[in-house]
Amino acid sequence: MNQKNDIAVQVSGLAKNYGAVQALRGVDLTIGAGEYFVLLGPSGGGKTTLLRLLGGFIRPTAGQILLHGRDVSEQPPNRRPTSMVFQSFALFPHMTVAQNVGYGLRLRRLPKAEIAARVDAMLEMVGLKDLADRMPHALSGGQQQRVQLGRSLVLEADILLLDEPLAALDAKLRKDMCLELKHLQEQIGITFVHVTHNQEEAMTVADNMAIIADGVLVETGTAQDLYENPQARFTADFIGENNIFDGRVSGLTGSGVEIDLGFAKFTVDAQGQTPRVSDMVSVSIRSELVRVLGPGEAPEALLQTVPATYGEAVYLGLATSHVAKLANGDNIVARHVSRGGTSDDFEAEAPLTYAWPRTQMRLHLS
Ligand SMILES: Nc1ncnc2c1ncn2[C@@H]1O[C@H](COP(=O)(O)OP(=O)(O)O)[C@@H](O)[C@H]1O
Ligand SMILES: [Mg+2]
């Protein structure tokens, strides 16, 4: 059932207040059918609220929800083409794995033979065939999560809603389960809407994602779009490790924008945007694109350089972060790939030059 050309979710002006708390402030969002879509953002941003609105567990304060073209804004969960995987596993402790998976089908009073067949197929799909008769207390976290998934997927809804489905798993298991979820979704072809605050998890599974913070949809795009070309300053700050410089537009020349940072002036390409002189804007550069020049090393012509006072090295395994102070007191970070014993070694307090390709700087108007 692959419906990539169809639209699964269309939300407009969606808002939710809990008393005085504006959990969601007028969100517009479109999710294509058959997409693996991720809602990513910091805790408290409104992700769970949006997911629960899609599932019909809470009612919107304002706005409209269309699922596969049908207005479901006033419909209860069981009248929607959705199924929800909750954050806590919440399995029935007195039922076996197979009974847990078949629970929703029994509620629907399907014939016993059909239930057995569908449960069997689902256990196979989520890799629990050998554990059908186990009780939940005798399962690992990852296995319990599979039961949860099976229990939701067996209902054959068109849209699966997953709220932090991997949050309770340890880091290694989370990585493995991420890929399993991705492959499962590709295999079944239904729409997944997956909520997480974990960037790596989001990037692993998402065809497309939306950044949600403070009740607002900040930006949508593929993982690569948002990592390499974030439009919003917030996205640059939230995804990856970016150096962000705030300043004021001090001049416009052709497609070049001159930005006065106080301690330095950068010129960046407008990137199709239309800033005006004296606008407050930001420029960002990913830390893995920044390099510390060795003493006496002359910068190449295409590099943006800035003087900095070296602070310390932070060894992170794959990379080492070299942290220094700029003239305005802000930190700047250059991430070099770690190279065993020959790692770059700089003296604390040394005056150094940090440099990066001019063309890799992004301009953020908001
Ligand atoms: N039932 C509720 N009553 C009051 N405030 C709530 C309720 N649920 C969520 N909130 C508030 O709404 C905001 C968004 O919460 P939530 O959607 O759970 O965020 P997220 O899932 O992104 O962490 C937060 O400020 C949270 O405290
Ligand atoms: Mg949440």
Coordinates of C-alpha atoms and ligand atoms in Angstrom, one line a residue:
M1 CA 0.0 0.0 0.0
N2 CA 2.4 2.7 -1.2
Q3 CA 0.6 6.0 -1.7
K4 CA 3.6 8.4 -2.1
N5 CA 1.7 10.8 -4.3
D6 CA -1.2 11.2 -1.9
I7 CA -1.4 13.4 1.2
A8 CA -1.8 11.6 4.5
V9 CA -1.8 14.5 6.9
Q10 CA -2.8 18.1 6.2
V11 CA -3.0 20.4 9.2
S12 CA -3.8 24.1 9.1
G13 CA -3.8 26.8 11.8
L14 CA -3.7 24.0 14.4
A15 CA -3.6 25.4 17.9
K16 CA -3.9 23.9 21.4
N17 CA -4.1 25.8 24.7
Y18 CA -4.0 24.1 28.1
G19 CA -5.4 26.9 30.2
A20 CA -2.9 29.7 29.9
V21 CA -0.3 27.5 28.2
Q22 CA -0.1 27.8 24.5
A23 CA 1.2 24.4 23.7
L24 CA 0.7 24.7 19.9
R25 CA 0.3 28.1 18.2
G26 CA -1.2 27.8 14.7
V27 CA 0.8 25.0 12.9
D28 CA 0.5 24.3 9.2
L29 CA 1.9 21.0 8.1
T30 CA 1.6 18.5 5.2
I31 CA 2.8 14.9 5.3
G32 CA 2.8 12.8 2.2
A33 CA 1.3 9.3 2.3
G34 CA 3.9 6.6 2.7
E35 CA 6.4 9.1 4.2
Y36 CA 8.5 8.5 7.3
F37 CA 8.0 11.9 8.9
V38 CA 9.7 13.0 12.2
L39 CA 8.6 15.8 14.5
L40 CA 11.9 16.8 16.2
G41 CA 12.4 19.4 18.9
P42 CA 13.3 20.2 22.4
S43 CA 11.3 18.9 25.3
G44 CA 8.1 20.9 26.0
G45 CA 7.9 22.2 22.4
G46 CA 4.5 20.8 21.6
K47 CA 5.4 17.5 19.8
T48 CA 3.3 15.2 21.9
T49 CA 0.4 17.7 21.7
L50 CA 0.6 17.7 17.9
L51 CA 0.7 13.9 17.8
R52 CA -2.2 13.5 20.2
L53 CA -4.3 16.0 18.1
L54 CA -3.6 13.9 15.1
G55 CA -4.7 10.8 16.9
G56 CA -7.8 12.4 18.4
F57 CA -6.9 12.0 22.0
I58 CA -7.3 15.8 22.6
R59 CA -9.3 18.4 20.8
P60 CA -7.8 21.4 19.1
T61 CA -8.4 24.9 20.4
A62 CA -8.4 26.1 16.8
G63 CA -7.5 24.8 13.3
Q64 CA -8.3 21.9 11.1
I65 CA -6.9 18.3 10.6
L66 CA -7.4 16.4 7.4
L67 CA -6.3 12.8 7.3
H68 CA -6.3 11.4 3.7
G69 CA -8.4 14.3 2.7
R70 CA -11.1 13.8 5.4
D71 CA -11.7 16.4 8.1
V72 CA -11.4 14.4 11.3
S73 CA -11.1 17.4 13.7
E74 CA -14.2 16.4 15.6
Q75 CA -13.7 12.6 15.3
P76 CA -12.7 10.3 18.2
P77 CA -9.5 8.1 17.9
N78 CA -11.4 5.0 16.7
R79 CA -12.9 6.9 13.8
R80 CA -9.5 8.0 12.5
P81 CA -7.1 6.1 10.2
T82 CA -4.5 6.3 12.9
S83 CA -2.9 4.0 15.4
M84 CA -0.7 5.2 18.3
V85 CA 2.5 3.8 19.8
F86 CA 2.8 5.4 23.2
Q87 CA 6.0 6.4 25.0
S88 CA 5.6 4.0 27.9
F89 CA 5.4 0.4 26.8
A90 CA 2.1 -0.2 28.8
L91 CA 1.8 -3.9 27.8
F92 CA -0.9 -6.0 29.6
P93 CA 1.2 -7.8 32.2
H94 CA -1.1 -10.8 32.4
M95 CA -1.2 -11.5 28.7
T96 CA 1.4 -13.3 26.5
V97 CA 3.1 -11.5 23.7
A98 CA 0.7 -13.0 21.2
Q99 CA -2.3 -12.0 23.3
N100 CA -1.0 -8.5 23.7
V101 CA -0.5 -8.2 19.9
G102 CA -4.0 -9.6 19.2
Y103 CA -5.8 -7.4 21.8
G104 CA -7.1 -4.7 19.4
L105 CA -8.3 -7.3 17.0
R106 CA -10.3 -9.1 19.7
L107 CA -11.9 -5.8 20.7
R108 CA -13.0 -5.6 17.1
R109 CA -14.6 -9.1 17.4
L110 CA -12.8 -10.5 14.4
P111 CA -13.1 -14.2 13.8
K112 CA -10.6 -16.2 15.9
A113 CA -8.9 -17.8 12.9
E114 CA -8.3 -14.4 11.3
I115 CA -7.0 -13.0 14.5
A116 CA -4.6 -15.9 14.9
A117 CA -3.3 -15.5 11.3
R118 CA -2.8 -11.8 11.6
V119 CA -1.1 -12.0 14.9
D120 CA 1.2 -14.7 13.5
A121 CA 2.2 -12.7 10.5
M122 CA 2.8 -9.6 12.7
L123 CA 5.0 -11.5 15.2
E124 CA 7.0 -12.7 12.2
M125 CA 7.3 -9.1 10.9
V126 CA 8.5 -7.6 14.2
G127 CA 10.8 -10.5 15.0
L128 CA 8.9 -12.0 17.9
K129 CA 7.9 -15.4 16.4
D130 CA 9.8 -17.4 19.0
L131 CA 8.5 -15.3 21.9
A132 CA 4.7 -15.6 21.2
D133 CA 4.0 -17.3 24.5
R134 CA 6.3 -15.2 26.8
M135 CA 4.9 -12.9 29.4
P136 CA 5.9 -9.2 29.2
H137 CA 7.9 -9.3 32.5
A138 CA 10.3 -11.8 30.8
L139 CA 11.1 -9.5 27.9
S140 CA 13.9 -7.1 27.4
G141 CA 13.2 -3.4 26.7
G142 CA 13.7 -3.8 23.0
Q143 CA 11.4 -6.9 22.9
Q144 CA 8.7 -5.0 24.8
Q145 CA 9.0 -2.2 22.3
R146 CA 8.5 -4.7 19.4
V147 CA 5.3 -6.0 21.1
Q148 CA 4.1 -2.4 21.3
L149 CA 4.8 -1.9 17.6
G150 CA 3.2 -5.2 16.6
R151 CA 0.1 -4.3 18.7
S152 CA -0.3 -1.0 16.8
L153 CA 0.7 -2.3 13.4
V154 CA -1.6 -5.3 13.4
L155 CA -4.6 -2.9 13.3
E156 CA -3.6 -1.9 9.8
A157 CA -4.2 1.8 10.2
D158 CA -3.0 4.0 7.4
I159 CA -1.0 6.3 9.7
L160 CA 1.1 5.1 12.6
L161 CA 1.8 7.7 15.3
L162 CA 4.9 7.0 17.5
D163 CA 5.6 9.2 20.5
E164 CA 9.3 8.9 21.5
P165 CA 9.1 5.1 20.7
L166 CA 12.8 4.5 21.5
A167 CA 13.3 6.8 24.5
A168 CA 13.4 4.0 27.1
L169 CA 16.1 2.0 25.2
D170 CA 19.8 2.3 25.8
A171 CA 21.9 4.0 23.1
K172 CA 23.1 0.9 21.3
L173 CA 19.7 -0.7 21.2
R174 CA 18.1 2.6 20.1
K175 CA 20.4 2.7 17.1
D176 CA 19.5 -0.8 16.0
M177 CA 15.8 -0.3 16.6
C178 CA 16.0 2.9 14.6
L179 CA 17.1 1.1 11.5
E180 CA 14.5 -1.7 12.1
L181 CA 11.7 0.9 12.3
K182 CA 12.9 2.5 9.1
H183 CA 13.0 -0.9 7.3
L184 CA 9.7 -1.9 8.7
Q185 CA 8.1 1.3 7.4
E186 CA 9.6 0.8 4.0
Q187 CA 8.3 -2.7 3.9
I188 CA 4.7 -1.8 5.0
G189 CA 4.6 1.5 3.1
I190 CA 2.2 3.3 5.5
T191 CA 2.8 6.7 6.9
F192 CA 4.8 7.0 10.1
V193 CA 4.8 10.1 12.2
H194 CA 7.5 9.8 14.8
V195 CA 8.1 12.2 17.6
T196 CA 11.6 12.5 19.2
H197 CA 13.9 15.0 20.8
N198 CA 16.9 13.0 19.6
Q199 CA 18.6 14.4 16.6
E200 CA 20.5 11.3 15.5
E201 CA 17.4 9.1 15.8
A202 CA 15.5 11.7 13.7
M203 CA 18.1 11.8 11.0
T204 CA 18.3 8.0 10.8
V205 CA 14.7 7.3 10.1
A206 CA 13.2 10.5 8.5
D207 CA 12.3 11.0 4.9
N208 CA 11.2 14.4 6.0
M209 CA 11.1 16.2 9.3
A210 CA 9.8 19.2 11.0
I211 CA 11.5 21.2 13.8
I212 CA 8.9 22.1 16.5
A213 CA 9.8 24.4 19.4
D214 CA 7.8 26.6 21.7
G215 CA 4.5 25.6 20.0
V216 CA 5.7 26.7 16.6
L217 CA 6.8 24.8 13.5
V218 CA 10.2 26.3 12.8
E219 CA 11.2 24.6 9.6
T220 CA 10.7 21.4 7.5
G221 CA 13.0 19.5 5.2
T222 CA 15.0 16.4 4.8
A223 CA 17.7 15.6 7.3
Q224 CA 20.3 16.8 4.9
D225 CA 18.5 20.1 4.2
L226 CA 18.2 20.9 7.8
Y227 CA 21.7 19.8 8.7
E228 CA 23.5 21.5 5.7
N229 CA 21.2 24.4 4.9
P230 CA 19.1 25.4 7.9
Q231 CA 17.1 28.5 7.2
A232 CA 16.3 29.4 10.8
R233 CA 18.9 30.4 13.4
F234 CA 17.1 28.0 15.8
T235 CA 17.6 25.1 13.5
A236 CA 21.3 25.8 13.1
D237 CA 21.5 26.0 16.9
F238 CA 19.5 22.8 17.4
I239 CA 20.9 20.5 14.7
G240 CA 24.6 19.6 14.5
E241 CA 27.2 21.8 16.2
N242 CA 27.2 25.2 14.7
N243 CA 29.1 28.4 15.4
I244 CA 26.6 31.2 15.3
F245 CA 27.5 34.9 14.9
D246 CA 24.9 37.6 15.5
G247 CA 25.4 40.9 13.9
R248 CA 23.9 43.8 11.9
V249 CA 23.8 44.2 8.1
S250 CA 26.2 47.0 7.4
G251 CA 26.2 46.9 3.6
L252 CA 24.8 45.2 0.5
T253 CA 26.8 44.7 -2.7
G254 CA 25.2 42.7 -5.5
S255 CA 24.4 39.4 -3.9
G256 CA 26.9 40.0 -1.0
V257 CA 25.8 40.9 2.4
E258 CA 28.3 42.6 4.7
I259 CA 27.6 41.8 8.4
D260 CA 29.2 43.8 11.2
L261 CA 29.8 41.5 14.2
G262 CA 31.4 44.2 16.3
F263 CA 34.8 42.4 16.5
A264 CA 34.9 41.5 12.8
K265 CA 33.0 42.0 9.5
F266 CA 31.9 39.0 7.3
T267 CA 30.6 39.1 3.8
V268 CA 28.3 36.2 2.9
D269 CA 26.1 35.5 -0.1
A270 CA 22.5 36.5 0.3
Q271 CA 21.4 32.9 -0.7
G272 CA 18.3 34.2 -2.3
Q273 CA 17.2 36.1 0.8
T274 CA 16.5 39.8 1.0
P275 CA 18.1 41.4 4.1
R276 CA 18.0 45.2 4.5
V277 CA 20.8 47.4 5.9
S278 CA 20.8 47.5 9.7
D279 CA 18.7 44.3 10.1
M280 CA 19.8 42.0 12.9
V281 CA 20.9 38.7 11.3
S282 CA 23.0 35.7 12.1
V283 CA 25.6 33.7 10.3
S284 CA 26.4 30.1 11.0
I285 CA 29.2 27.7 10.2
R286 CA 29.3 24.0 11.2
S287 CA 32.2 23.3 13.6
E288 CA 33.5 20.4 11.4
L289 CA 34.1 22.9 8.6
V290 CA 36.2 25.1 10.8
R291 CA 39.9 24.6 11.0
V292 CA 42.6 26.0 13.4
L293 CA 45.4 27.3 11.3
G294 CA 48.9 26.3 12.6
P295 CA 51.2 29.1 13.7
G296 CA 52.5 30.9 10.7
E297 CA 50.1 29.0 8.3
A298 CA 48.8 31.4 5.7
P299 CA 45.1 31.2 4.9
E300 CA 44.0 30.4 1.4
A301 CA 42.1 33.1 -0.4
L302 CA 38.7 31.5 -0.1
L303 CA 38.7 31.2 3.6
Q304 CA 37.0 33.4 6.1
T305 CA 39.3 33.9 9.0
V306 CA 38.9 35.2 12.5
P307 CA 41.5 35.7 15.3
A308 CA 40.8 33.7 18.5
T309 CA 42.6 32.9 21.8
Y310 CA 43.0 29.2 22.3
G311 CA 41.2 27.6 25.2
E312 CA 41.2 23.8 25.3
A313 CA 40.8 20.6 23.3
V314 CA 37.8 18.3 24.1
Y315 CA 38.4 14.7 22.9
L316 CA 35.2 13.2 21.6
G317 CA 36.5 10.0 20.0
L318 CA 35.7 10.5 16.3
A319 CA 36.6 14.2 16.5
T320 CA 38.4 16.6 18.8
S321 CA 36.8 20.0 19.5
H322 CA 39.2 22.9 19.7
V323 CA 37.5 25.6 21.7
A324 CA 38.8 29.2 21.6
K325 CA 37.6 32.7 22.6
L326 CA 36.7 35.4 20.1
A327 CA 37.4 39.0 20.8
N328 CA 33.8 39.6 22.0
G329 CA 34.2 36.8 24.6
D330 CA 32.1 34.2 22.7
N331 CA 33.4 30.7 22.1
I332 CA 34.3 29.3 18.7
V333 CA 34.7 25.6 18.1
A334 CA 36.6 23.8 15.4
R335 CA 36.1 20.1 15.2
H336 CA 39.1 18.2 13.7
V337 CA 38.9 14.5 13.0
S338 CA 41.0 12.8 15.7
R339 CA 44.1 11.2 14.3
G340 CA 45.6 9.0 17.0
G341 CA 48.9 10.2 18.6
T342 CA 49.4 12.9 16.0
S343 CA 46.3 15.0 17.2
D344 CA 46.7 18.7 16.8
D345 CA 48.2 20.2 19.9
F346 CA 47.8 23.9 20.7
E347 CA 48.9 25.9 23.7
A348 CA 46.3 27.5 26.0
E349 CA 46.1 31.3 25.6
A350 CA 47.9 31.1 22.2
P351 CA 46.7 33.6 19.6
L352 CA 45.5 31.6 16.7
T353 CA 43.5 32.0 13.5
Y354 CA 40.3 30.0 12.9
A355 CA 39.3 29.6 9.3
W356 CA 36.5 28.1 7.1
P357 CA 35.3 28.2 3.5
R358 CA 33.4 31.4 2.9
T359 CA 30.9 29.7 0.7
Q360 CA 29.8 27.4 3.6
M361 CA 28.5 30.2 5.8
R362 CA 24.7 30.4 6.1
L363 CA 22.8 33.6 6.6
H364 CA 19.8 33.5 8.9
L365 CA 17.3 36.4 8.8
S366 CA 15.3 35.0 11.8
Ligands
LIG1 N1 -2.3 18.2 29.9 C1 -1.6 19.3 30.0 N2 -2.0 20.3 30.8 C2 -1.3 21.5 30.9 N3 -0.1 21.7 30.2 C3 0.3 20.7 29.3 C4 -0.4 19.5 29.2 N4 0.2 18.7 28.3 C5 1.3 19.5 27.9 N5 1.3 20.7 28.5 C6 2.3 21.7 28.2 O1 2.3 22.0 26.9 C7 3.6 22.3 26.4 C8 3.9 21.3 25.3 O2 4.0 20.0 25.8 P1 4.2 18.7 24.9 O3 3.4 18.7 23.7 O4 4.1 17.5 25.8 O5 5.8 18.9 24.5 P2 6.8 17.8 23.9 O6 6.2 16.6 23.6 O7 7.4 18.5 22.7 O8 7.8 17.7 25.0 C9 4.5 22.2 27.6 O9 4.7 23.4 28.1 C10 3.7 21.3 28.5 O10 4.1 21.6 29.9
MG2 MG 6.5 14.6 24.4

